[in-house]
Short mmCIF file of C-alpha atoms and ligand atoms in Angstrom, two decimals:
data_model
loop_
_atom_site.label_atom_id
_atom_site.label_comp_id
_atom_site.label_asym_id
_atom_site.label_seq_id
_atom_site.Cartn_x
_atom_site.Cartn_y
_atom_site.Cartn_z
CA UNK G 185 0.00 0.00 0.00
CA UNK G 186 1.40 3.37 -1.01
CA UNK G 187 0.89 6.77 0.60
CA UNK G 188 -2.63 7.10 -0.79
CA UNK G 189 -4.76 4.64 1.12
CA UNK G 190 -7.94 2.79 0.11
CA UNK G 191 -11.01 4.96 -0.40
CA UNK G 192 -10.74 8.63 -1.35
CA UNK G 193 -7.77 10.70 -0.15
CA UNK G 194 -8.23 14.47 -0.19
CA UNK G 195 -4.97 15.95 -1.45
CA UNK G 196 -3.76 19.11 -3.09
CA UNK G 197 -2.99 18.27 -6.70
CA UNK G 198 -0.22 20.18 -8.38
CA UNK G 199 0.03 20.39 -12.13
CA UNK G 200 2.16 22.85 -14.13
CA UNK G 201 2.28 26.01 -11.90
CA UNK G 202 -1.15 25.23 -10.42
CA UNK G 203 -2.56 23.74 -7.23
CA UNK G 204 -6.09 22.65 -6.34
CA UNK G 205 -7.68 20.17 -3.91
CA UNK G 206 -8.92 16.94 -5.45
CA UNK G 207 -9.99 13.52 -4.23
CA UNK G 208 -7.84 10.58 -5.36
CA UNK G 209 -9.77 7.30 -5.45
CA UNK G 210 -7.91 4.12 -4.55
CA UNK G 211 -9.75 0.88 -5.31
CA UNK G 212 -7.81 -2.38 -5.18
CA UNK G 213 -4.63 -0.31 -5.54
CA UNK G 214 -5.86 1.42 -8.76
CA UNK G 215 -5.59 5.21 -8.46
CA UNK G 216 -8.02 7.50 -10.28
CA UNK G 217 -9.84 10.84 -10.11
CA UNK G 218 -12.81 12.60 -11.65
CA UNK G 219 -11.73 16.05 -12.83
CA UNK G 220 -14.45 18.52 -13.69
CA UNK G 221 -13.91 20.29 -16.99
CA UNK G 222 -13.21 23.98 -16.81
CA UNK G 223 -10.62 23.61 -14.05
CA UNK G 224 -6.93 24.31 -14.62
CA UNK G 225 -6.20 20.88 -13.16
CA UNK G 226 -8.30 19.05 -15.78
CA UNK G 227 -6.78 21.15 -18.57
CA UNK G 228 -3.19 20.62 -17.41
CA UNK G 229 -3.57 16.88 -16.81
CA UNK G 230 -5.06 16.36 -20.29
CA UNK G 231 -2.24 18.43 -21.81
CA UNK G 232 0.80 17.25 -19.81
CA UNK G 233 -0.11 13.73 -18.61
CA UNK G 234 1.07 14.13 -15.01
CA UNK G 235 -0.19 15.21 -11.60
CA UNK G 236 1.43 15.32 -8.18
CA UNK G 237 -0.78 14.46 -5.17
CA UNK G 238 0.53 16.53 -2.24
CA UNK G 239 -0.31 15.21 1.22
CA UNK G 240 -1.08 18.28 3.30
CA UNK G 241 -2.67 18.89 6.71
CA UNK G 242 -2.81 22.70 6.50
CA UNK G 243 -6.49 23.74 6.24
CA UNK G 244 -5.54 27.22 4.98
CA UNK G 245 -3.83 25.68 1.93
CA UNK G 246 -6.97 23.70 1.09
CA UNK G 247 -9.15 26.82 1.11
CA UNK G 248 -6.64 29.02 -0.72
CA UNK G 249 -6.01 26.51 -3.48
CA UNK G 250 -9.73 25.78 -3.90
CA UNK G 251 -10.50 29.41 -4.76
CA UNK G 252 -7.27 31.17 -5.61
CA UNK G 253 -3.78 30.82 -7.06
CA UNK G 254 -0.62 30.32 -5.00
CA UNK G 255 2.54 32.37 -5.60
CA UNK G 256 5.32 30.71 -7.61
CA UNK G 257 7.36 30.44 -4.39
CA UNK G 258 4.90 27.79 -3.12
CA UNK G 259 6.12 25.30 -5.75
CA UNK G 260 9.33 23.33 -6.08
CA UNK G 261 10.39 21.10 -8.92
CA UNK G 262 10.83 17.38 -8.25
CA UNK G 263 14.44 16.50 -9.18
CA UNK G 264 14.72 14.30 -12.24
CA UNK G 265 11.04 14.72 -13.16
CA UNK G 266 10.73 18.49 -13.40
CA UNK G 267 7.14 18.26 -12.10
CA UNK G 268 5.85 20.84 -9.60
CA UNK G 269 5.03 19.89 -6.04
CA UNK G 270 4.13 22.07 -3.04
CA UNK G 271 7.15 23.17 -1.03
CA UNK G 272 5.10 22.78 2.17
CA UNK G 273 3.83 19.23 1.49
CA UNK G 274 4.18 16.56 4.19
CA UNK G 275 4.73 14.08 1.38
CA UNK G 276 3.84 13.62 -2.26
CA UNK G 277 2.89 11.03 -4.83
CA UNK G 278 4.04 11.94 -8.35
CA UNK G 279 1.91 10.23 -10.99
CA UNK G 280 1.71 9.93 -14.71
CA UNK G 281 -1.92 10.45 -15.74
CA UNK G 282 -4.04 9.08 -18.54
CA UNK G 283 -7.53 10.28 -19.45
CA UNK G 284 -9.51 7.03 -19.76
CA UNK G 285 -13.03 8.47 -20.24
CA UNK G 286 -14.62 11.79 -20.94
CA UNK G 287 -18.18 13.03 -20.38
CA UNK G 288 -19.57 16.49 -21.21
CA UNK G 289 -18.79 17.52 -17.60
CA UNK G 290 -15.68 15.63 -16.54
CA UNK G 291 -12.54 13.64 -17.32
CA UNK G 292 -11.96 10.26 -15.68
CA UNK G 293 -8.22 9.96 -15.13
CA UNK G 294 -6.13 6.94 -14.16
CA UNK G 295 -2.80 7.40 -12.39
CA UNK G 296 0.42 5.40 -12.25
CA UNK G 297 2.78 6.20 -9.40
CA UNK G 298 6.19 7.33 -10.62
CA UNK G 299 7.66 8.38 -7.26
CA UNK G 300 6.45 8.96 -3.73
CA UNK G 301 8.20 10.45 -0.77
CA UNK G 302 7.47 11.22 2.88
CA UNK G 303 8.98 14.62 3.73
CA UNK G 304 8.04 15.22 7.37
CA UNK G 305 7.61 13.17 10.49
CA UNK G 306 4.33 14.23 12.02
CA UNK G 307 1.84 12.73 14.40
CA UNK G 308 -1.38 14.67 13.88
CA UNK G 309 -4.37 14.08 16.15
CA UNK G 310 -7.81 14.00 14.57
CA UNK G 311 -9.46 17.40 14.71
CA UNK G 312 -13.14 17.89 13.82
CA UNK G 313 -12.57 21.46 12.70
CA UNK G 314 -9.91 20.45 10.18
CA UNK G 315 -12.30 17.86 8.72
CA UNK G 316 -15.11 20.42 8.76
CA UNK G 317 -12.98 22.94 6.82
CA UNK G 318 -12.48 20.29 4.12
CA UNK G 319 -16.22 19.47 4.07
CA UNK G 320 -17.29 23.12 3.95
CA UNK G 321 -14.75 23.89 1.20
CA UNK G 322 -15.71 21.00 -1.06
CA UNK G 323 -19.38 22.01 -0.70
CA UNK G 324 -18.47 25.63 -1.40
CA UNK G 325 -16.71 24.71 -4.67
CA UNK G 326 -19.88 22.88 -5.74
CA UNK G 327 -22.13 25.67 -4.48
CA UNK G 328 -20.11 28.06 -6.65
CA UNK G 329 -21.24 26.01 -9.67
CA UNK G 330 -24.88 25.23 -8.85
CA UNK G 331 -26.06 27.58 -6.04
CA UNK G 332 -27.89 24.66 -4.40
CA UNK G 333 -29.42 26.02 -1.14
CA UNK G 334 -29.08 22.54 0.44
CA UNK G 335 -25.32 22.81 0.02
CA UNK G 336 -25.31 26.24 1.61
CA UNK G 337 -27.14 24.78 4.61
CA UNK G 338 -24.44 22.07 4.94
CA UNK G 339 -21.70 24.69 4.67
CA UNK G 340 -23.25 26.65 7.58
CA UNK G 341 -23.31 23.46 9.67
CA UNK G 342 -19.61 22.74 9.03
CA UNK G 343 -18.73 26.35 9.74
CA UNK G 344 -20.30 26.02 13.19
CA UNK G 345 -18.10 22.95 13.87
CA UNK G 346 -14.99 24.90 12.83
CA UNK G 347 -15.91 27.72 15.22
CA UNK G 348 -16.36 25.26 18.08
CA UNK G 349 -13.35 22.96 17.52
CA UNK G 350 -10.84 25.00 15.52
CA UNK G 351 -7.41 26.36 16.39
CA UNK G 352 -5.79 29.37 14.70
CA UNK G 353 -5.15 27.51 11.40
CA UNK G 354 -8.76 26.34 11.04
CA UNK G 355 -10.12 29.77 12.02
CA UNK G 356 -7.88 31.48 9.43
CA UNK G 357 -9.10 28.97 6.82
CA UNK G 358 -12.66 29.80 7.84
CA UNK G 359 -12.03 33.53 7.50
CA UNK G 360 -10.84 33.03 3.90
CA UNK G 361 -13.74 30.69 3.09
CA UNK G 362 -16.30 33.15 4.47
CA UNK G 363 -14.81 35.95 2.37
CA UNK G 364 -15.38 33.83 -0.75
CA UNK G 365 -18.88 32.88 0.35
CA UNK G 366 -19.70 36.50 1.01
CA UNK G 367 -18.78 37.32 -2.59
CA UNK G 368 -21.01 34.56 -4.02
CA UNK G 369 -24.48 35.91 -4.82
CA UNK G 370 -27.82 34.03 -4.42
CA UNK G 371 -27.10 32.46 -1.05
CA UNK G 372 -29.99 30.99 0.87
CA UNK G 373 -29.21 31.05 4.56
CA UNK G 374 -32.28 28.87 5.41
C1 FMN V 97 -11.57 18.71 -0.51
C2 FMN V 97 -11.87 19.03 -1.96
C3 FMN V 97 -11.91 18.00 -2.90
C4 FMN V 97 -12.15 18.28 -4.25
N1 FMN V 97 -12.16 17.25 -5.14
C5 FMN V 97 -12.31 17.52 -6.46
C6 FMN V 97 -12.22 16.45 -7.42
O1 FMN V 97 -12.02 15.28 -7.08
N2 FMN V 97 -12.35 16.77 -8.73
C7 FMN V 97 -12.56 18.08 -9.15
O2 FMN V 97 -12.67 18.30 -10.36
N3 FMN V 97 -12.66 19.10 -8.26
C8 FMN V 97 -12.52 18.85 -6.93
N4 FMN V 97 -12.60 19.87 -6.01
C9 FMN V 97 -12.89 21.24 -6.50
C10 FMN V 97 -11.64 21.93 -7.06
O3 FMN V 97 -10.61 22.00 -6.09
C11 FMN V 97 -12.02 23.36 -7.46
O4 FMN V 97 -12.95 23.32 -8.52
C12 FMN V 97 -10.82 24.23 -7.83
O5 FMN V 97 -11.27 25.57 -7.96
C13 FMN V 97 -10.15 23.82 -9.12
O6 FMN V 97 -9.03 24.69 -9.28
P1 FMN V 97 -8.15 24.78 -10.61
O7 FMN V 97 -8.98 25.52 -11.65
O8 FMN V 97 -6.94 25.56 -10.20
O9 FMN V 97 -7.84 23.38 -11.04
C14 FMN V 97 -12.39 19.62 -4.66
C15 FMN V 97 -12.36 20.65 -3.72
C16 FMN V 97 -12.11 20.36 -2.37
C17 FMN V 97 -12.08 21.48 -1.36
#
């Protein structure tokens, strides 16, 4: 078993000069992802045929990369491959990527691991707020597309968990997320 365990691992995917959170599916050791068209990640993977899955605990990075670009200083090149990874990653899995199916909305991509590396020794306790930041952010990226009031309701629930259980990192992530939400019209706070 490699770094990306069975089920869906939420990572920050780097492609050429870009970073965004995605879920990597691992079923019977096959790695894959569904990449929605219109994203830089889908465009870059289809063009370049590689993606690096960065293992990251920092909730601020998840929110920033979901909605915004990172400065060039956040990336380093993997020696010998020349592929971009995050300089702050706890570890990474560098993959070649093949588009195996395409629908009007998304690309189904299969990955083959080229190199993986653990970069830090950390022992991170489970924290509900960190999980809630991830939940709220994934819902917010979908809400941005469809303005589903049910999603907005879920986001408010996860925000209340972050307020209750979060430390400074989670609360900073929440501040950034709420700024983005504030700028999205047609919210339904019900
Ligand atoms: C935790 C999390 C998981 C996500 N998983 C996916 C995914 O599997 N596929 C996808 O296309 N978008 C996913 N997203 C949404 C993208 O991160 C989002 O659309 C982002 O803006 C794409 O950025 P880009 O244009 O720089 O690629 C996820 C977002 C979050 C917060």
